[in-house]
Amino acid sequence: MSLRTKASYSDEVTQREKENLEVAYRAACEGIVLLKNDGTLPLKTKKVALYGAGASMTIKGGTGSGEVNERHSVSVLEGMTDRGFEVTTLDWIENWERLYAAAESAYQTEKKKRINILKPSFIMEMLMDNFRAPCGVIDARCVERSHTDSCVYVLSRQAGEGGDRRAEKGDFLLTDEERESIRFCAEHYPHFVLAINAGSSIDMHFAEEIDGINAIVYLCQLGTEGGHAFADILSGAVSPSGKLSDTWARQYTDLPFANEYSYLNGDLEKEYYKEGIYVGYRYFDSFGVAPAYPFGFGLSYTDFTMESCGVSTEGSAVAVTANVTNCGALYSGKEVAQLYVSPPVGEMDKEYQSLAAFAKTETLSPGESQKVVLTFDMKDIASYRERGGVFVLEAGEYVLRLGNSSRNTVPAGVVRLEHEVIVSRHEHICPLCEPLEELKAPNRAAEFLPAELPCVTVDTAAFETVVYHYETPAVCNDPRVKALLDTLTPEEMTDIVVGAGFYQPATGFTMPGSVGNTTSKFWDRGLANVALCDGPAGLRVQKISVEDSKGKVKPVEMPIGVFNALPAFIRRFMVGDPGKGKVLYQYTTAFPVANALAQSWNTALMAEVGNAIYREMKEYGCTYWLAPAINIHRNPLCGRNFEYFSEDPCLSGTMATAIIGGVQQEEGYYVTVKHFACNNQEDNRMKVSSNVSERALREIYLRGFERCVRKGGAKGIMTSYNRLNKVYTANSYDLCTKVLRNEWGFDGVVMTDWFATRGREQSARAMAAGNDLIMPGLGGNKKDILKGIHSGLITEEDVRRCCGNVIRAILNSATQREFIG
């Protein structure tokens, strides 16, 4: 192994790979959601007809930075075959694969015509992949030759970075051909299972109109072990335990302001968050709109009862103990206890209920019970009152609701506050630049609660109002940092605060496939360069590379799949020839996408996922993992919803925090929580302004990030491409300094998204805002910063502060320890 890279020269499967695959398998199993079942599942036969675009070309994850270059991913076909199923429609699948190859080739040819390599934005445009797989014809001959009464149809959808999904046939809606195929299978097979292989929800209205769909499984996108996990769900070897992380609408127009989202409103410069705090189930539950499947919903092969065993308080913390029992007779399984809180009707407009805590049981055998404790802090459910800039708990009764989805709960207790509590006082942030009229919930009818319901009173003396003080943070006072800072000129500081690209000179450390590095110019002064790697479904690096005689490393394949549309001469320049150098291997694990991970509702399992990613970071030398991504699922058409956890900030923040604990278990390995903030749209993402009220911003879009910082101790934050109320987030002092550092106590590195600060003065303004690291950085970014100092737009102290934060992170990194050791 060379000094410059930690990649392996051996292609052998390692023990770490095997162990991480086992974690990925369990995460995949628990991320599958059973949406409907009339008893068809688990299947009673191993002889099954298999159709659909996702049968042999199962989509493991989205495109763009969320891709993972794993050794191998198991398709539904392969998984079923490995688990002993006899797939009786191999001829149909082989014919479909020929159709797919022809369609994909035609798509790549057309895409190459659209790519203009002379445009600065061509790389970002490359990331958008809107290829749609053919459907394939299913007819009576297929049924006759299949010789079985059981059928699985895998409906698949692909989405990714750079573009939003479309509310049209072939994307959010079924095509006519898909609808006919599903109808045909449902009519001709007595036991018909529909599997949905998509990163986020689709329109489910068709399921109410087509008779004979016996079971519906939301497969989501499950990474490398998805096919095995799905097969084990089909057979009953594993009982499904996943719960939806989003509300699934019956049809797209059931969403608030559905036709004003992204491209649908005809204005990609401005996006108005008119729904305010009413996102996802908060809207459906508060406005009485019936969903196809509610937030938190998911079936099992067994049944459970859930009983509240009491409510207690300690200070401002509330705990509900629940006894969960597997009351079925045949199957073991896991259940998720979910606790919602309905706030009192007071001065402020509020949602009907919000998720406050959850807990997943262990595997319970028939008749077995487990007690779980669901705990939350009252401060975490406070509402933000813009008048006065305070988080407040209004006086009254807070109803605790226990159940296994947002629409299946029973009152478990009441928490009473005798007087209003001001939880914290804030300066206003990110002001609206134009009027925004938000939704107001209808008046909530009085609720008659059982007289015997436990009622506890939280003493207002348990709360101490936090008053935040806002000031520009001091330059890092670590003696090691100061010693180096004092030797640097402004020009040299810009070398540190402006990152480097994919490859480093031979004197630096190289991690093949890393998406960026910090500078290697200061190795002779004791400062290492560190690698930054995508992405939310695992560590995205290059699995096979070639090191030539001069030490230059190139991938054997294109680093991102969509780059195959680049002109041939560029691809030849980017990739290497295995016959002309040393071959390097970096096999990593493709975990389920974040949406599927969230559907496990299993924080202990998320810690294991984080630990597995940490092991791969350590093995190959990655310092910053550019994940988790925790933007809210504001609308199901967002092209990157698969990368994000949920529509709910509590679930998003809690699951991400568990992963962070696994990754950052050793000093010097860092997460980078992204995209900060309100990156809820991909179309025109570099310019669109997310226009949102301060209340919705603080209650919905920042809360998950806050949990990752306060409770998870995240050491990296990535700002987003979009503008927030007309200000680019990388240039937002309110976000990067007032919120992150003054309010939340963040002490890590804030970095830009890739190439986000293109344009006059943008890099300088980012430094002034407290955005420490420009990635991946170009010469123009450095000139911009120096020009900003000379013009007085920013001060040298601004750059020194950002530079100190970056140096501190590098000096504390594992790469630095190895460098000086």
Short mmCIF file of C-alpha atoms in Angstrom, two decimals, residues 14 282 527 626:
data_model
loop_
_atom_site.label_atom_id
_atom_site.label_comp_id
_atom_site.label_asym_id
_atom_site.label_seq_id
_atom_site.Cartn_x
_atom_site.Cartn_y
_atom_site.Cartn_z
CA THR A 14 -12.86 -8.87 3.21
CA ARG A 282 -49.58 17.83 9.96
CA LEU A 527 -0.81 20.12 7.73
CA LEU A 626 -21.01 14.20 3.04
#
